[in-house]
XYZ file of C-alpha atoms in Angstrom:
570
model
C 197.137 25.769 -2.475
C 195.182 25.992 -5.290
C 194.792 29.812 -5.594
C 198.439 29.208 -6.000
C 198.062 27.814 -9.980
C 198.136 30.056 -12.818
C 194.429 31.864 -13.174
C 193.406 29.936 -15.630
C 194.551 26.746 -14.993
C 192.251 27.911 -11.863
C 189.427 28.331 -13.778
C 189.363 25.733 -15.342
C 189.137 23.809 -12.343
C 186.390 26.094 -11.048
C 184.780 25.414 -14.515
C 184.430 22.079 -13.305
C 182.092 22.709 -10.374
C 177.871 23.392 -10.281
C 176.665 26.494 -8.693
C 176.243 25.316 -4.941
C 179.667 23.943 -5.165
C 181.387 27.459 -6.530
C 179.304 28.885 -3.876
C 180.440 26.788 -0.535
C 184.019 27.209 -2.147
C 183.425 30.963 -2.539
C 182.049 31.226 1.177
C 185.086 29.427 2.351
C 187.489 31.665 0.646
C 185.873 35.303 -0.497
C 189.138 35.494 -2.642
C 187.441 33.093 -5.058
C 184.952 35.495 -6.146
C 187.719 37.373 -8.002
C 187.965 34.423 -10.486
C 184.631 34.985 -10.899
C 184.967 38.678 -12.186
C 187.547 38.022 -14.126
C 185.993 35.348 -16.523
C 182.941 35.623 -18.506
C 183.010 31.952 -19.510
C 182.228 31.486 -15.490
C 179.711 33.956 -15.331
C 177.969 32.512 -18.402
C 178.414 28.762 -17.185
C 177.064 30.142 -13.432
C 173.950 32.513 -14.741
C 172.782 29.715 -16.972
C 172.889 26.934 -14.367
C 170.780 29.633 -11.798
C 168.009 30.488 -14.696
C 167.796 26.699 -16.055
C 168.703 27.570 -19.547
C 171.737 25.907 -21.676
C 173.547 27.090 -24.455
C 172.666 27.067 -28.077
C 176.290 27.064 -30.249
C 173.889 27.887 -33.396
C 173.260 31.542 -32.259
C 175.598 34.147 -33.591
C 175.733 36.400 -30.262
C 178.822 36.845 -28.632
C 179.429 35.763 -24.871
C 178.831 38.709 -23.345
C 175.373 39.539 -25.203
C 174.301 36.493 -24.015
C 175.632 37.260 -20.383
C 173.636 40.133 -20.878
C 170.865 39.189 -21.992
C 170.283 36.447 -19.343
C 170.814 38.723 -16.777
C 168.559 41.163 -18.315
C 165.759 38.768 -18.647
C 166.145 37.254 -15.065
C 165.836 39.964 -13.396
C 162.880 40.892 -14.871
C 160.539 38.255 -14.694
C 160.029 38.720 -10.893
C 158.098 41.854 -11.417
C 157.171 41.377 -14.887
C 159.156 44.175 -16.365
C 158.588 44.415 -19.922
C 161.002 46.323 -22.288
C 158.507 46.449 -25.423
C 154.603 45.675 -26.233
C 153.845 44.917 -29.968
C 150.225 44.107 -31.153
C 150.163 41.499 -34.232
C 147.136 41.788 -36.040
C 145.766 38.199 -37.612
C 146.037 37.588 -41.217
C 142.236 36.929 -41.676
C 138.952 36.500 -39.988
C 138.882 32.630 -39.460
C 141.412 31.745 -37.403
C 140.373 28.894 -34.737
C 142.625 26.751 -32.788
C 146.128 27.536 -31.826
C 149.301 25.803 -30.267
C 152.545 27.644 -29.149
C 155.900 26.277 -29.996
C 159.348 27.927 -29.395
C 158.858 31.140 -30.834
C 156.397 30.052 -32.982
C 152.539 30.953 -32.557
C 150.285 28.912 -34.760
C 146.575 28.523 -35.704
C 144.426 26.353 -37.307
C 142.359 28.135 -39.877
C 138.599 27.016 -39.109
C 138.176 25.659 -43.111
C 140.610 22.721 -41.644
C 142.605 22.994 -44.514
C 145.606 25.529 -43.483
C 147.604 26.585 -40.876
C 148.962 29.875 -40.118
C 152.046 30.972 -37.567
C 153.565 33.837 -36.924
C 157.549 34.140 -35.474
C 157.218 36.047 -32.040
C 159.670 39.296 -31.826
C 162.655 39.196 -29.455
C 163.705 42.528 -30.182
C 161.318 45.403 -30.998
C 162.555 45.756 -34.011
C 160.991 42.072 -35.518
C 158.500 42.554 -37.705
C 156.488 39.658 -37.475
C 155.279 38.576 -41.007
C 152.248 35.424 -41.238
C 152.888 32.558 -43.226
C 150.378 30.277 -44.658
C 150.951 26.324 -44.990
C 147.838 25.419 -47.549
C 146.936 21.813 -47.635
C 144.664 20.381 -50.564
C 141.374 21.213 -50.255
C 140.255 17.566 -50.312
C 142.001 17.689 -46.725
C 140.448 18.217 -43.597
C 143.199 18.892 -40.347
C 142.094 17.183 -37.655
C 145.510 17.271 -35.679
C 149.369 18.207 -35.293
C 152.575 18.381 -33.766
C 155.638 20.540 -34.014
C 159.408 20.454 -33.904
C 160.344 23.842 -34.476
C 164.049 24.266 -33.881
C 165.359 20.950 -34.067
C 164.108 20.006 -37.386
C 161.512 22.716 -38.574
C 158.828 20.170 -38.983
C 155.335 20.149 -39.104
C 153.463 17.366 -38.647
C 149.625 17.986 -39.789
C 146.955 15.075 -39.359
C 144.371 14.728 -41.989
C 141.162 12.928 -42.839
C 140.220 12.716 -46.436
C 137.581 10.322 -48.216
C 139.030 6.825 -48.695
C 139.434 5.670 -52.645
C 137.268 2.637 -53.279
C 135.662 2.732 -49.634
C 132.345 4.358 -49.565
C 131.819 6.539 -46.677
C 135.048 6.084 -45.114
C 137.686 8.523 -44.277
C 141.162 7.631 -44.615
C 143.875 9.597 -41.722
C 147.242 10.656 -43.146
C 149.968 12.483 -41.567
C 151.978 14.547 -43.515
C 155.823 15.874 -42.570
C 156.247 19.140 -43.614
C 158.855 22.204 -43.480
C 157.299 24.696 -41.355
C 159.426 27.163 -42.686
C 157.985 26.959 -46.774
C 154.992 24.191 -46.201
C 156.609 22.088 -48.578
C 157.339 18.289 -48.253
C 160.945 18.266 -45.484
C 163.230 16.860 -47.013
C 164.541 14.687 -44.804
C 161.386 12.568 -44.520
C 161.844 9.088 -46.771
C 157.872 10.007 -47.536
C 156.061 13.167 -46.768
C 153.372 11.084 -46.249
C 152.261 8.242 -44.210
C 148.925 6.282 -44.326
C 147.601 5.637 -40.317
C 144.437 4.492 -40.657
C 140.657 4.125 -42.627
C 137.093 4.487 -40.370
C 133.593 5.275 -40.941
C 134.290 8.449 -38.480
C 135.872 11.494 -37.853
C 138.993 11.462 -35.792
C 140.478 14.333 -33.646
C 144.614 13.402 -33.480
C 147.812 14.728 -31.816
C 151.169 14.161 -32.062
C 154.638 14.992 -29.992
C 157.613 14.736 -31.866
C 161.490 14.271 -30.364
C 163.831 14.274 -32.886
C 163.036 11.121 -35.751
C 160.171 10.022 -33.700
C 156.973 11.104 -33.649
C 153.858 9.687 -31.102
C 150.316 9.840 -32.364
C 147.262 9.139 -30.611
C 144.204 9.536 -32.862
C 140.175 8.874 -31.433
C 137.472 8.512 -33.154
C 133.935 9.662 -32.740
C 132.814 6.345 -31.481
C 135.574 6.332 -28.836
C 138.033 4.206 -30.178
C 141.527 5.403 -31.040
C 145.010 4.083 -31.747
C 148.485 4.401 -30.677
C 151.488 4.720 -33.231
C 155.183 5.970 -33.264
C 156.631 6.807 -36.321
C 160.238 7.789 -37.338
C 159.924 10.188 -39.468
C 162.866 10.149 -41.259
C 162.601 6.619 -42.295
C 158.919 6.654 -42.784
C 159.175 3.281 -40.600
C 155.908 2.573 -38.041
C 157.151 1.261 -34.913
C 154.099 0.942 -33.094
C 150.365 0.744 -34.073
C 148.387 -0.287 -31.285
C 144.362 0.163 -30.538
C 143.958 1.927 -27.393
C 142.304 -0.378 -25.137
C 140.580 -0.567 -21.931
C 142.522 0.765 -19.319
C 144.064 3.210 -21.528
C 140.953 5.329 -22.828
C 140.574 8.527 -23.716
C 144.392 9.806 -23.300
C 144.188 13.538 -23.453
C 148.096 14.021 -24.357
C 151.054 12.070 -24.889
C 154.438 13.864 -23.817
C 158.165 12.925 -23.719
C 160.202 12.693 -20.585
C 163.227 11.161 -22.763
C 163.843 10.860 -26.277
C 163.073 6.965 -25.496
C 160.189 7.276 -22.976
C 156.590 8.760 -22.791
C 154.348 9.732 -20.378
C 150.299 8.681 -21.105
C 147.377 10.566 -18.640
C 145.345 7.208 -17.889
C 142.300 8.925 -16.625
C 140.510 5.712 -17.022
C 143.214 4.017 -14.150
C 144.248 6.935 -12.552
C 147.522 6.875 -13.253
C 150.491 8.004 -15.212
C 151.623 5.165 -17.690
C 155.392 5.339 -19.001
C 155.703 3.660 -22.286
C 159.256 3.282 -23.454
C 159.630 3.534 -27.455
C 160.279 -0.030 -29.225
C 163.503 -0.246 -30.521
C 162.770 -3.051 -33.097
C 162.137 -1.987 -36.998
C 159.350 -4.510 -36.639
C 156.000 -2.683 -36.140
C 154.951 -3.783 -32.701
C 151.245 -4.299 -31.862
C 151.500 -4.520 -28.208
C 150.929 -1.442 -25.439
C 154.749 -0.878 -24.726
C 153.421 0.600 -20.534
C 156.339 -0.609 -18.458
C 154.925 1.554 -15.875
C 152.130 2.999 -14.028
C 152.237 5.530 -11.365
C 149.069 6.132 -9.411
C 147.823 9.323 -8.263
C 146.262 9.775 -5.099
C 143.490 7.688 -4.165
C 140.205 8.994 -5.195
C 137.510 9.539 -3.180
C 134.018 6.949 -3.518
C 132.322 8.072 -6.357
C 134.425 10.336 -7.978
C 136.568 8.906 -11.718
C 139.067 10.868 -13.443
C 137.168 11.988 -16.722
C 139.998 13.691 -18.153
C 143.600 14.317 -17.483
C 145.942 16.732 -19.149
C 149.437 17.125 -19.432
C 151.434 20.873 -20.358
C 155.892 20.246 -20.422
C 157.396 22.872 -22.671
C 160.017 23.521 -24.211
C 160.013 19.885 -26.162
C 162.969 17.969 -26.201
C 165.762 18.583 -28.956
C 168.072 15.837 -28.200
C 169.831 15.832 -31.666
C 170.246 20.280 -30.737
C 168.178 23.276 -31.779
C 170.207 24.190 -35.266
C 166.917 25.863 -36.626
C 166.968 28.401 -33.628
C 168.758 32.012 -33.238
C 168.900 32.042 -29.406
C 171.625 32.257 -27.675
C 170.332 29.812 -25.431
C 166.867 27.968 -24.635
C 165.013 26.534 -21.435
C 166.676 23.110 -20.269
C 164.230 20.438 -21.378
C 165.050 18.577 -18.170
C 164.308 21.145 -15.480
C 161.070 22.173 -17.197
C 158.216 21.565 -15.010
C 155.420 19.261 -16.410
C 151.867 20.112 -15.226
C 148.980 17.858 -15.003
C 145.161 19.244 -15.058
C 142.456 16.819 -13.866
C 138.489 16.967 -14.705
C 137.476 14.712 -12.042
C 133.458 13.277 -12.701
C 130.472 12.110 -9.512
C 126.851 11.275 -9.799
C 126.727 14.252 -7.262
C 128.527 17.077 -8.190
C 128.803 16.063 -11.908
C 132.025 17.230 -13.749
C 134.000 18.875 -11.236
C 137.702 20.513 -12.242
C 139.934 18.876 -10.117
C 143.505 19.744 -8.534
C 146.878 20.347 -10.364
C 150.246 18.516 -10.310
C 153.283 19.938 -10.922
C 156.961 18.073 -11.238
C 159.938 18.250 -12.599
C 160.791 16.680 -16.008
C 164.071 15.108 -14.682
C 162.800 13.941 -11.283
C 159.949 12.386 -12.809
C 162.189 10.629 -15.593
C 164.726 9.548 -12.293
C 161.554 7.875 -10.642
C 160.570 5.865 -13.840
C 164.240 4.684 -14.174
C 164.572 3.746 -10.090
C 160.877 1.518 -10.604
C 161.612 0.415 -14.409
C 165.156 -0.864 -12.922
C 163.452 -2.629 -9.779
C 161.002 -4.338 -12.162
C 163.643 -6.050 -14.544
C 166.217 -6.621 -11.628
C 163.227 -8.614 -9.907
C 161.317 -9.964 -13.096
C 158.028 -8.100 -11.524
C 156.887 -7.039 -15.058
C 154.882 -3.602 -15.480
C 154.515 -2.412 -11.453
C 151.670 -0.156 -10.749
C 153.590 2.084 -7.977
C 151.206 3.685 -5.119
C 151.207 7.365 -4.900
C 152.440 7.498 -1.485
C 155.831 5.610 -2.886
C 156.526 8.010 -5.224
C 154.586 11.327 -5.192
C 154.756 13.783 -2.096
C 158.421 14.451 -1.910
C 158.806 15.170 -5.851
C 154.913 16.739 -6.487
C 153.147 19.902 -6.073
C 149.654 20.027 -5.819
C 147.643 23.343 -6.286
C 143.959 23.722 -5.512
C 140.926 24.242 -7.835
C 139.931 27.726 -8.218
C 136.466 28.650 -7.652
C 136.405 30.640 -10.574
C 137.548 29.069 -13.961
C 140.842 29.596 -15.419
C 143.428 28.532 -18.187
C 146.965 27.007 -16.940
C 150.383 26.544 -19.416
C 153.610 25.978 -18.418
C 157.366 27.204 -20.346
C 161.004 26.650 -18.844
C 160.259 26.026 -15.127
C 157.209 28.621 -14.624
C 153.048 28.212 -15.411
C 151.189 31.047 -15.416
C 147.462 30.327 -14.496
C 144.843 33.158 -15.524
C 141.787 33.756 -13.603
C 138.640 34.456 -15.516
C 135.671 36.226 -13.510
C 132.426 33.803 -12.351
C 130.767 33.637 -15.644
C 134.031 33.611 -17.077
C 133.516 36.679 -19.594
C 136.545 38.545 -18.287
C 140.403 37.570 -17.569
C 141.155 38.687 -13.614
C 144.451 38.418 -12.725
C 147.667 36.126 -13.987
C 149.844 34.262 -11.275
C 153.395 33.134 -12.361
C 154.670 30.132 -10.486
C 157.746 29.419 -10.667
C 159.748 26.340 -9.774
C 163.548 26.621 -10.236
C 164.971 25.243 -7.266
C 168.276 27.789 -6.991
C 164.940 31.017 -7.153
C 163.736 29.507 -3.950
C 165.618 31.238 -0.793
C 166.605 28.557 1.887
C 165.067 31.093 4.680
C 161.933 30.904 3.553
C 161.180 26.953 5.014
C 157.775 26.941 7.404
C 156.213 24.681 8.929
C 153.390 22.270 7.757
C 150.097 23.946 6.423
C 146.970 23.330 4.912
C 146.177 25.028 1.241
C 143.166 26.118 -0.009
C 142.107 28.396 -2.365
C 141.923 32.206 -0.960
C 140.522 34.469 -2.313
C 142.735 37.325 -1.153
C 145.841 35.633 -1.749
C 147.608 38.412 -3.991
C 151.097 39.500 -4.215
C 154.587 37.145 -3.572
C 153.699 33.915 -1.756
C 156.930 32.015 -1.142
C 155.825 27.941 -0.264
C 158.969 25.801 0.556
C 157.084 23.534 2.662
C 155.427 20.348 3.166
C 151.311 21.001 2.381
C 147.634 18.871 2.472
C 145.530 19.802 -0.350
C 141.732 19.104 0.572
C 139.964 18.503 -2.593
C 136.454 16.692 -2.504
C 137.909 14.161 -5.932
C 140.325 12.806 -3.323
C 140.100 10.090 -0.379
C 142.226 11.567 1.628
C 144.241 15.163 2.061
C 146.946 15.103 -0.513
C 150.810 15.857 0.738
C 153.448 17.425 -1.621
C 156.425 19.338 -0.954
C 157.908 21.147 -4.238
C 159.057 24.492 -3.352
C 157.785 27.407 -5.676
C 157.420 31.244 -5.607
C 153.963 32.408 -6.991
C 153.756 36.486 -7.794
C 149.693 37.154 -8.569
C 149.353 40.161 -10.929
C 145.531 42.324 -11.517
C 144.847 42.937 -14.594
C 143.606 46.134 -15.551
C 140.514 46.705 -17.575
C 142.429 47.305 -20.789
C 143.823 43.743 -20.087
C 140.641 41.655 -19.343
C 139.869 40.507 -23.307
C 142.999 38.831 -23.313
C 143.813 35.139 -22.381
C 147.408 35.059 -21.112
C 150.061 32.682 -21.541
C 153.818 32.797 -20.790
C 156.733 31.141 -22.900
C 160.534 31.851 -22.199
C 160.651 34.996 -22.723
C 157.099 36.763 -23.386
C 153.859 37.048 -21.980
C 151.273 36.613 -24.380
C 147.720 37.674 -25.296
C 145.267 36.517 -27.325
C 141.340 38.041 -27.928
C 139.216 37.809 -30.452
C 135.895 40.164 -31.326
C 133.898 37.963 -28.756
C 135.324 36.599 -25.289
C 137.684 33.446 -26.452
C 136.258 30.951 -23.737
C 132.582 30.910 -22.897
C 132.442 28.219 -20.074
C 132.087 24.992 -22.405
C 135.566 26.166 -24.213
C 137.025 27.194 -21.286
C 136.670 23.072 -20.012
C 137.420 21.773 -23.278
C 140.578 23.861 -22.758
C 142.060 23.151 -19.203
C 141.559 19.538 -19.533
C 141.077 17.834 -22.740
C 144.328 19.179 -24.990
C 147.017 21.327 -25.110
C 145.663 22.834 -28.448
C 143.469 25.329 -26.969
C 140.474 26.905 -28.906
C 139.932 30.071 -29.935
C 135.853 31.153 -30.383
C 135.162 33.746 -32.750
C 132.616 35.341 -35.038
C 132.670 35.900 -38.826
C 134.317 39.121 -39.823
C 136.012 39.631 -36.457
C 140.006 39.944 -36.573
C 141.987 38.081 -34.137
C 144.338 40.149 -32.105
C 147.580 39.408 -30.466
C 149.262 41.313 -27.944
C 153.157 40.455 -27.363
C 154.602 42.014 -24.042
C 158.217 41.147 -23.902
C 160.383 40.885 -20.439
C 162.878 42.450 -20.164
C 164.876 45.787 -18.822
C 166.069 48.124 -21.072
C 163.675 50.171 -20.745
C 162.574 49.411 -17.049
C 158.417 49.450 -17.827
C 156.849 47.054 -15.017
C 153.598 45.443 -15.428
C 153.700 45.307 -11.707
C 153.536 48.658 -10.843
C 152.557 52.824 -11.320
C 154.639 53.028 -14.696
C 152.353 51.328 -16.767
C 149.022 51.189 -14.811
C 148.156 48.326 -16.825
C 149.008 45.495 -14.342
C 148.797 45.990 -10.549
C 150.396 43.853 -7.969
C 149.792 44.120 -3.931
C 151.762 42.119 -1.438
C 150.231 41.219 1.884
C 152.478 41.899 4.963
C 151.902 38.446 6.141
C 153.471 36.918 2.802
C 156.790 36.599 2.281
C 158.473 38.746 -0.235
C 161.692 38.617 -2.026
């Protein structure tokens, strides 16, 4: 028998198995669990297959702070226990847009010609410190994209006037070190030429390891496509963005080799798969296109939106000191609609939620079909690929501002006129958080008002939503836990990352209505409105237990949660 072996020639064997298969083998035989006690390296491997999180070698902490420290952090996001708050004050009075990033909170300064970020504490000791990256004030910023802890680059899009081309503007990007603003050293050129119009152009880019995807769009609705490595200041693609593929509100990876494009234009989800050739290609590389559900008569997608963090870091995270970071496959992607009718006008549609890996597994199963069977670029139906994998959550009848980190969103609720931030619900959607007992039967979800407290939803569910033909099914399990905020909380906009929740307010409410749309569906760069001579401010409320505050209950006063006695609760 096997508990026969030497201990740790038995651990090693259990080392071998996932979490469900320790646990049937632990059922089986309670003696198992011993082995369990008796080795951190299990209790590690086991705690970071449960919270979704995988090891990063770089981080000086021994194994059991990081057992620790994983424990500590898991079994506090439930209730939202917080073991310190710490306000950051801005560094000046113009800050405008900003974009989150690992640990790193960034904004654009509204001059367009610097950026300023901020490292978020961990401990409450951090003193967070600003840093400025100044670009040349012939530069206007009119995009970027991050890669914080693989390769502590910044890339910054720019528009400047065009030598010998009267009134055009010629778009740069520029590969920084986010860490001094100076040119990274690892780029062949710190900067590459993209483009020359008569227009402005907004851009974004999405970087995974040497590659970086662009989309830029100018004012008279064209745009382009390119990928770029980096590193060997080599364009692989440059592409116009043609009918069909319009208006794409965010690119994101779902490999190192393979992005996902919003087609609001087509409905669908388009999976381009990076060229591989040094040859600049000038084709669309779409090898797929998943549809969402059908719409109903008169209603077109006007904008669709797309939220998966943390980014990938397939080549590691050596610019990081955590002992370990959200698995880039697990995350959950979310995807925000602004659907458009002749009737009801712009109307903010449903969200989808999936997983990372399931959704790269269905564009391998469809991409492999295709070449196997010489079909070319199939346009899969929803109902082939969607309901068993998806989640879809209703509009709220009040607006609101969604982002996503690890496998949890958090969704704020604003009040009618939306002047004042209402309550935050955390979703979360790690499989192994789910309890098997909690399976119901079929129901039908719409937005309720007095839905407050734990609501557990392992189940198959119809979404009614006037943008769609039919009711929309999708089964992904998740636990949402809606908190009140308190009237000490309402200036803030919160968002979540992997370990923090985070608030943001300036002197004047941050999203008047127009922002507030610009925000939860055109970009995941969200704005920031504020007046002259009015300092940003920053609120950092870290989870944790040490010192057992909860924003979910009497301790604090400053969040307030209520459960219903018909909901399930942990």
């Amino acid at each position: 028998m096997m508990m026969d072996l030497p201990n740790d020639i038995v651990i090693k064997i259990l080392a071998e198995l996932n979490f469900h298969g320790y646990q049937k083998l632990r059922d089986a035989h309670p003696a198992f669990s011993a082995y369990l006690d008796q080795s951190p390296t299990l209790q590690y491997k086991f705690a970071a297959e449960v919270a979704g999180v995988i090891d990063n070698p770089h981080s000086a902490m021994t194994l059991s702070e990081r057992i620790a420290l994983l424990l500590d952090r898991e079994a506090a996001w439930p209730d939202l226990h917080v073991d310190f708050v710490k306000e950051i004050h801005a560094p000046n009075d113009n800050l405008g847009r900003y974009i989150l990033n690992s640990d790193i909170l960034v904004f654009e300064n509204m001059t367009h010609i610097a950026l300023h970020h901020v490292t978020l504490p961990s401990v409450e000791t951090d003193v967070p410190t600003w840093s400025t990256i100044q670009m040349d004030p012939s530069l206007t910023i009119v995009g970027k994209g991050f890669s914080v802890t693989e390769n502590n680059l910044a890339a910054i899009i720019t528009q400047r006037e065009a030598p010998d081309y009267p009134n055009h503007r010629l778009t740069e990007i520029h590969f920084l070190q986010l860490s001094t603003g100076e040119p990274h050293p690892l780029a062949h050129s710190s900067v590459i030429v993209l483009e020359r119009s008569l227009f402005p152009v907004s851009g974004r880019a999405e970087i995974a390891d040497h590659i970086v995807a662009i989309t830029t769009e100018t004012e008279d609705g064209s745009g382009r496509f390119y990928v770029v490595d980096w590193k060997k200041s080599l364009t692989k693609l440059n592409v116009a963005i043609s009918e069909g593929y319009d208006y794409c509100s965010s690119i994101t990876f779902i490999t190192p080799s393979m992005l996902v494009l919003p087609n609001n234009l087509n409905a669908t989800l388009d999976i381009c798969l990076i060229p591989t050739s040094e040859n600049a290609s000038t084709s669309m590389p779409v090898v797929l296109s998943l549809a969402l559900p059908t719409l109903a008569e008169d209603f077109d997608i006007s904008s669709f939106w797309c939220c998966a963090k943390p980014d990938l870091t397939p080549s590691g995270t050596p610019y990081s000191s955590r002992p370990f970071h959200a698995s880039t496959a697990a995350s959950i992607m979310v995807f925000r609609t602004a659907a458009i009718s002749a009737i009801r006008g712009i109307y903010i549609g449903p969200t989808m939620l999936v997983h990372r890996s399931v959704l790269v597994d269905v564009c391998n199963t469809y991409i492999e079909r295709a070449a196997r069977e010489g079909l070319g670029c199939l346009r899969v139906d929803w109902e082939a690929w969607g309901p068993d994998v998806t989640r879809w959550l209703p509009t709220p009848n009040r607006p609101s501002i969604m982002n996503a980190s690890d496998q949890r969103c958090s969704r704020t609720l604003f009040d009618a006129q939306g002047n004042e931030a209402q309550e935050i619900t955390i979703f979360d959607f790690n499989p192994l958080h789910i309890p098997e007992s909690s399976v119901g039967s079929q129901e039908v979800i719409e937005y309720e008002e007095q839905r407050k407290g734990v609501f557990i939803c392992n189940t198959t569910t119809f979404l009614h939503d006037a943008a769609f033909k039919v009711p929309v099914k999708s089964r992904l399990p998740y636990i949402a836990t809606t908190h009140y905020l308190t009237p000490d909380m309402q200036d803030y906009e919160w968002i979540i990352d992997e370990e923090r929740l985070i608030g943001i307010k300036a002197g004047i409410f941050l999203f008047p209505n127009l922002v507030m749309f610009c925000l939860i569906v055109m970009s995941s760069t969200q704005h920031l409105s504020t007046d002259n001579g009015v300092q940003t401010e920053i609120k950092i409320c870290h989870i944790g237990t040490s010192l057992n505050r909860n924003f979910a209950g009497p301790v604090t006063g400053r969040i307030r949660c209520e459960s219903r006695s018909n909901i399930a609760v942990l």
